[in-house]
Amino acid sequence: KAGVTQTPRYLIKTRGQQVTLSCSPISGHRSVSWYQQTPGQGLQFLFEYFSETQRNKGNFPGRFSGRQFSNSRSEMNVSTLELGDSALYLCASSWTGTRLYEQYFGPGTRLTVT
Amino acid sequence: KNEVEQSPQNLTAQEGEFITINCSYSVGISALHWLQQHPGGGIVSLFMLSSGKKKHGRLIATINIQEKHSSLHITASHPRDSAVYICAVGNTDKLIFGTGTRLQVFP
């Protein structure tokens, strides 16, 4: 079974631009969660999608948004990029969600904002 | 105070040593996850547990729900175990992460 894939793996953007990151979950998994990892804040939950609906959201500004398609692939978008958005963005998929099922993580997208 | 606390933050060991990493949490949880992150960023899920004890090879994870505490043990540590180990608790539908324990195992 193919693992979780994320594209692109590396990205450099300029302040004020917007960016879209993509995550393809393991086949059959319906839940996709997104996380931000920075040296200062560690890993933080962004949001979770299940069957195309956002089920839960972390404490991030509205510049961070996401969506999930009918094939469970998910995208997250960050608008008006700030220097502090530089981070490793990870997605994880699971059968139905984080509570009761193991999370499978993708390799991450490393975003640098200059 | 963080909702998930890990100790120690850094750990150095000689190959073959028995390793223990601790995790304490202050929120209600449905499950606790132990994750391993290697340089480069990739995260692997080691365990998910909601009670008792689990064992995979040289790794053992335990949880005490009453005391809100979990431990990850590595028996006969090896240099390839060098990584950051992260405890995360499943709370409602999200994960809350500890700050991680950086383990270095020297030959």
CSV table of C-alpha atoms in Angstrom, one decimal:
chain,number,residue,atom,x,y,z
A,1,LYS,CA,0.0,0.0,0.0
A,2,ALA,CA,1.4,3.4,-0.9
A,3,GLY,CA,2.1,5.8,2.0
A,4,VAL,CA,0.9,9.3,2.5
A,5,THR,CA,2.4,11.6,-0.1
A,6,GLN,CA,2.8,15.4,0.0
A,7,THR,CA,3.7,17.8,-2.7
A,8,PRO,CA,5.8,19.8,-3.1
A,9,ARG,CA,8.5,18.7,-0.7
A,10,TYR,CA,10.2,22.1,-0.6
A,11,LEU,CA,9.0,25.5,-1.4
A,12,ILE,CA,10.4,29.0,-1.2
A,13,LYS,CA,7.9,31.9,-1.2
A,14,THR,CA,8.0,35.7,-0.6
A,15,ARG,CA,6.1,37.5,2.1
A,16,GLY,CA,2.7,38.4,0.9
A,17,GLN,CA,2.3,35.6,-1.5
A,18,GLN,CA,0.0,32.6,-1.1
A,19,VAL,CA,0.8,28.9,-1.2
A,20,THR,CA,-1.1,25.7,-1.7
A,21,LEU,CA,0.2,22.4,-0.3
A,22,SER,CA,-1.2,19.0,-1.3
A,23,CYS,CA,-1.6,15.7,0.6
A,24,SER,CA,-2.7,12.4,-0.7
A,25,PRO,CA,-3.7,10.0,2.0
A,26,ILE,CA,-3.3,6.2,2.1
A,27,SER,CA,-6.0,4.5,0.0
A,28,GLY,CA,-9.1,4.0,2.0
A,29,HIS,CA,-8.3,6.5,4.7
A,30,ARG,CA,-11.0,9.2,5.0
A,31,SER,CA,-9.4,11.5,7.6
A,32,VAL,CA,-6.6,13.9,6.8
A,33,SER,CA,-5.1,16.2,9.5
A,34,TRP,CA,-2.6,19.0,8.9
A,35,TYR,CA,0.2,20.0,11.3
A,36,GLN,CA,2.7,22.8,11.5
A,37,GLN,CA,6.1,22.2,13.0
A,38,THR,CA,8.5,25.0,13.9
A,39,PRO,CA,11.6,25.0,16.1
A,40,GLY,CA,9.9,27.4,18.5
A,41,GLN,CA,6.4,26.0,18.8
A,42,GLY,CA,7.0,22.4,18.0
A,43,LEU,CA,4.2,20.5,16.4
A,44,GLN,CA,0.8,22.2,16.3
A,45,PHE,CA,-2.5,21.0,15.0
A,46,LEU,CA,-4.0,23.0,12.1
A,47,PHE,CA,-7.2,21.2,11.0
A,48,GLU,CA,-8.7,17.9,10.3
A,49,TYR,CA,-10.9,16.9,7.4
A,50,PHE,CA,-13.2,13.9,7.2
A,51,SER,CA,-15.4,13.1,4.2
A,52,GLU,CA,-14.8,16.6,2.7
A,53,THR,CA,-15.9,18.4,5.9
A,54,GLN,CA,-13.6,20.3,8.3
A,55,ARG,CA,-14.2,18.5,11.6
A,56,ASN,CA,-11.9,20.4,13.8
A,57,LYS,CA,-9.6,23.4,13.7
A,58,GLY,CA,-6.6,24.5,15.7
A,59,ASN,CA,-5.7,28.0,16.9
A,60,PHE,CA,-4.4,29.5,13.7
A,61,PRO,CA,-5.5,32.7,11.9
A,62,GLY,CA,-8.0,32.6,9.0
A,63,ARG,CA,-5.1,32.9,6.5
A,64,PHE,CA,-4.7,29.2,7.0
A,65,SER,CA,-7.4,27.2,5.2
A,66,GLY,CA,-7.9,23.8,3.7
A,67,ARG,CA,-10.3,21.5,1.8
A,68,GLN,CA,-10.7,17.9,1.1
A,69,PHE,CA,-11.9,16.4,-2.2
A,70,SER,CA,-14.2,13.4,-2.8
A,71,ASN,CA,-11.2,11.1,-3.2
A,72,SER,CA,-9.9,12.2,0.3
A,73,ARG,CA,-7.0,14.2,-1.1
A,74,SER,CA,-6.5,17.4,0.8
A,75,GLU,CA,-5.0,20.8,0.2
A,76,MET,CA,-4.1,23.5,2.6
A,77,ASN,CA,-3.7,27.1,1.6
A,78,VAL,CA,-1.9,29.9,3.3
A,79,SER,CA,-2.6,33.4,2.1
A,80,THR,CA,-0.6,36.6,2.7
A,81,LEU,CA,2.5,34.7,3.8
A,82,GLU,CA,4.5,36.0,6.8
A,83,LEU,CA,8.0,35.2,7.8
A,84,GLY,CA,6.7,33.2,10.7
A,85,ASP,CA,4.9,30.8,8.4
A,86,SER,CA,8.2,29.2,7.6
A,87,ALA,CA,7.8,25.7,8.9
A,88,LEU,CA,7.5,22.0,8.1
A,89,TYR,CA,3.9,21.3,7.2
A,90,LEU,CA,2.9,17.7,7.8
A,91,CYS,CA,-0.2,15.9,6.9
A,92,ALA,CA,-1.4,12.6,8.4
A,93,SER,CA,-4.1,10.2,7.4
A,94,SER,CA,-6.1,7.7,9.3
A,95,TRP,CA,-9.1,5.5,8.9
A,96,THR,CA,-11.6,7.8,10.7
A,97,GLY,CA,-9.7,10.2,12.9
A,98,THR,CA,-7.1,10.8,15.5
A,99,ARG,CA,-9.0,9.5,18.5
A,100,LEU,CA,-9.1,5.8,17.8
A,101,TYR,CA,-6.9,5.1,14.9
A,102,GLU,CA,-3.2,5.3,14.2
A,103,GLN,CA,-1.9,8.3,12.3
A,104,TYR,CA,0.2,7.8,9.2
A,105,PHE,CA,2.3,10.8,8.4
A,106,GLY,CA,3.6,12.1,5.1
A,107,PRO,CA,7.2,13.3,4.6
A,108,GLY,CA,6.2,16.9,4.9
A,109,THR,CA,6.5,20.1,2.9
A,110,ARG,CA,9.2,22.5,4.0
A,111,LEU,CA,8.1,26.0,3.4
A,112,THR,CA,10.5,28.9,3.6
A,113,VAL,CA,9.2,32.5,3.5
A,114,THR,CA,11.7,35.2,2.6
B,1,LYS,CA,2.1,24.8,31.7
B,2,ASN,CA,1.9,22.7,28.6
B,3,GLU,CA,-0.9,20.1,28.4
B,4,VAL,CA,1.7,17.5,27.4
B,5,GLU,CA,5.0,17.3,29.1
B,6,GLN,CA,7.9,15.1,28.2
B,7,SER,CA,11.1,14.3,30.0
B,8,PRO,CA,14.0,14.4,29.5
B,9,GLN,CA,14.4,16.9,26.7
B,10,ASN,CA,17.7,15.4,25.6
B,11,LEU,CA,19.1,12.0,26.2
B,12,THR,CA,22.5,10.5,25.4
B,13,ALA,CA,23.1,6.7,25.7
B,14,GLN,CA,25.7,4.1,24.9
B,15,GLU,CA,24.7,1.3,22.6
B,16,GLY,CA,23.0,-1.5,24.6
B,17,GLU,CA,21.6,0.7,27.3
B,18,PHE,CA,18.0,0.6,28.5
B,19,ILE,CA,16.2,3.9,27.6
B,20,THR,CA,13.1,5.4,29.3
B,21,ILE,CA,11.2,8.5,28.0
B,22,ASN,CA,8.3,9.9,30.1
B,23,CYS,CA,5.2,11.7,29.1
B,24,SER,CA,2.7,13.4,31.4
B,25,TYR,CA,-0.5,15.0,30.3
B,26,SER,CA,-3.2,17.1,32.0
B,27,VAL,CA,-6.2,16.8,29.6
B,28,GLY,CA,-8.7,14.1,29.1
B,29,ILE,CA,-7.6,11.8,26.3
B,30,SER,CA,-9.0,9.0,24.1
B,31,ALA,CA,-5.6,7.6,23.1
B,32,LEU,CA,-1.9,8.4,23.5
B,33,HIS,CA,0.5,8.2,20.6
B,34,TRP,CA,4.3,7.7,20.6
B,35,LEU,CA,5.9,9.0,17.4
B,36,GLN,CA,9.5,8.9,16.1
B,37,GLN,CA,11.0,11.7,14.0
B,38,HIS,CA,14.3,11.2,12.2
B,39,PRO,CA,16.4,14.1,10.8
B,40,GLY,CA,14.8,15.3,7.6
B,41,GLY,CA,11.4,15.4,9.2
B,42,GLY,CA,9.6,12.1,8.5
B,43,ILE,CA,7.4,11.0,11.4
B,44,VAL,CA,6.6,7.4,12.1
B,45,SER,CA,3.9,6.3,14.5
B,46,LEU,CA,5.3,3.8,17.0
B,47,PHE,CA,2.4,3.1,19.3
B,48,MET,CA,-1.2,4.2,19.9
B,49,LEU,CA,-2.5,3.1,23.3
B,50,SER,CA,-5.4,3.8,25.6
B,51,SER,CA,-4.6,1.4,28.4
B,52,GLY,CA,-2.0,-1.1,29.6
B,53,LYS,CA,1.1,-1.9,27.7
B,54,LYS,CA,2.2,-2.6,24.1
B,55,LYS,CA,5.4,-4.1,22.7
B,56,HIS,CA,7.0,-4.0,19.3
B,57,GLY,CA,10.4,-5.6,19.1
B,58,ARG,CA,12.7,-3.7,21.4
B,59,LEU,CA,10.2,-0.9,22.1
B,60,ILE,CA,7.7,-1.0,24.9
B,61,ALA,CA,5.0,1.6,25.7
B,62,THR,CA,3.0,1.8,28.9
B,63,ILE,CA,0.2,4.1,30.0
B,64,ASN,CA,-1.4,4.7,33.4
B,65,ILE,CA,-4.7,6.5,32.8
B,66,GLN,CA,-5.3,7.3,36.5
B,67,GLU,CA,-1.9,9.0,36.9
B,68,LYS,CA,-2.1,10.5,33.3
B,69,HIS,CA,1.4,9.2,32.6
B,70,SER,CA,3.0,7.1,29.8
B,71,SER,CA,6.5,5.8,29.3
B,72,LEU,CA,8.4,4.6,26.2
B,73,HIS,CA,11.1,2.1,26.8
B,74,ILE,CA,13.8,1.0,24.4
B,75,THR,CA,15.7,-2.1,25.4
B,76,ALA,CA,19.2,-2.8,24.0
B,77,SER,CA,19.4,0.6,22.4
B,78,HIS,CA,21.2,1.0,19.0
B,79,PRO,CA,22.6,4.0,17.1
B,80,ARG,CA,19.8,3.6,14.6
B,81,ASP,CA,17.4,4.5,17.5
B,82,SER,CA,18.8,8.0,17.4
B,83,ALA,CA,15.8,10.3,16.7
B,84,VAL,CA,13.3,12.6,18.3
B,85,TYR,CA,10.6,10.8,20.2
B,86,ILE,CA,7.3,12.7,20.5
B,87,CYS,CA,4.4,11.9,22.8
B,88,ALA,CA,1.0,13.1,21.5
B,89,VAL,CA,-2.5,12.8,23.1
B,90,GLY,CA,-5.7,12.4,21.2
B,91,ASN,CA,-8.1,15.0,22.6
B,92,THR,CA,-11.5,15.3,20.9
B,93,ASP,CA,-10.5,15.1,17.2
B,94,LYS,CA,-7.0,16.5,17.4
B,95,LEU,CA,-3.6,15.6,18.6
B,96,ILE,CA,-1.8,17.7,21.2
B,97,PHE,CA,2.0,17.2,21.1
B,98,GLY,CA,4.8,17.2,23.6
B,99,THR,CA,8.0,19.0,22.8
B,100,GLY,CA,9.9,15.8,22.1
B,101,THR,CA,12.9,14.0,23.5
B,102,ARG,CA,16.0,14.0,21.4
B,103,LEU,CA,17.8,10.7,21.8
B,104,GLN,CA,21.4,10.0,20.7
B,105,VAL,CA,22.8,6.5,21.0
B,106,PHE,CA,26.5,6.2,20.5
B,107,PRO,CA,28.3,3.0,19.5
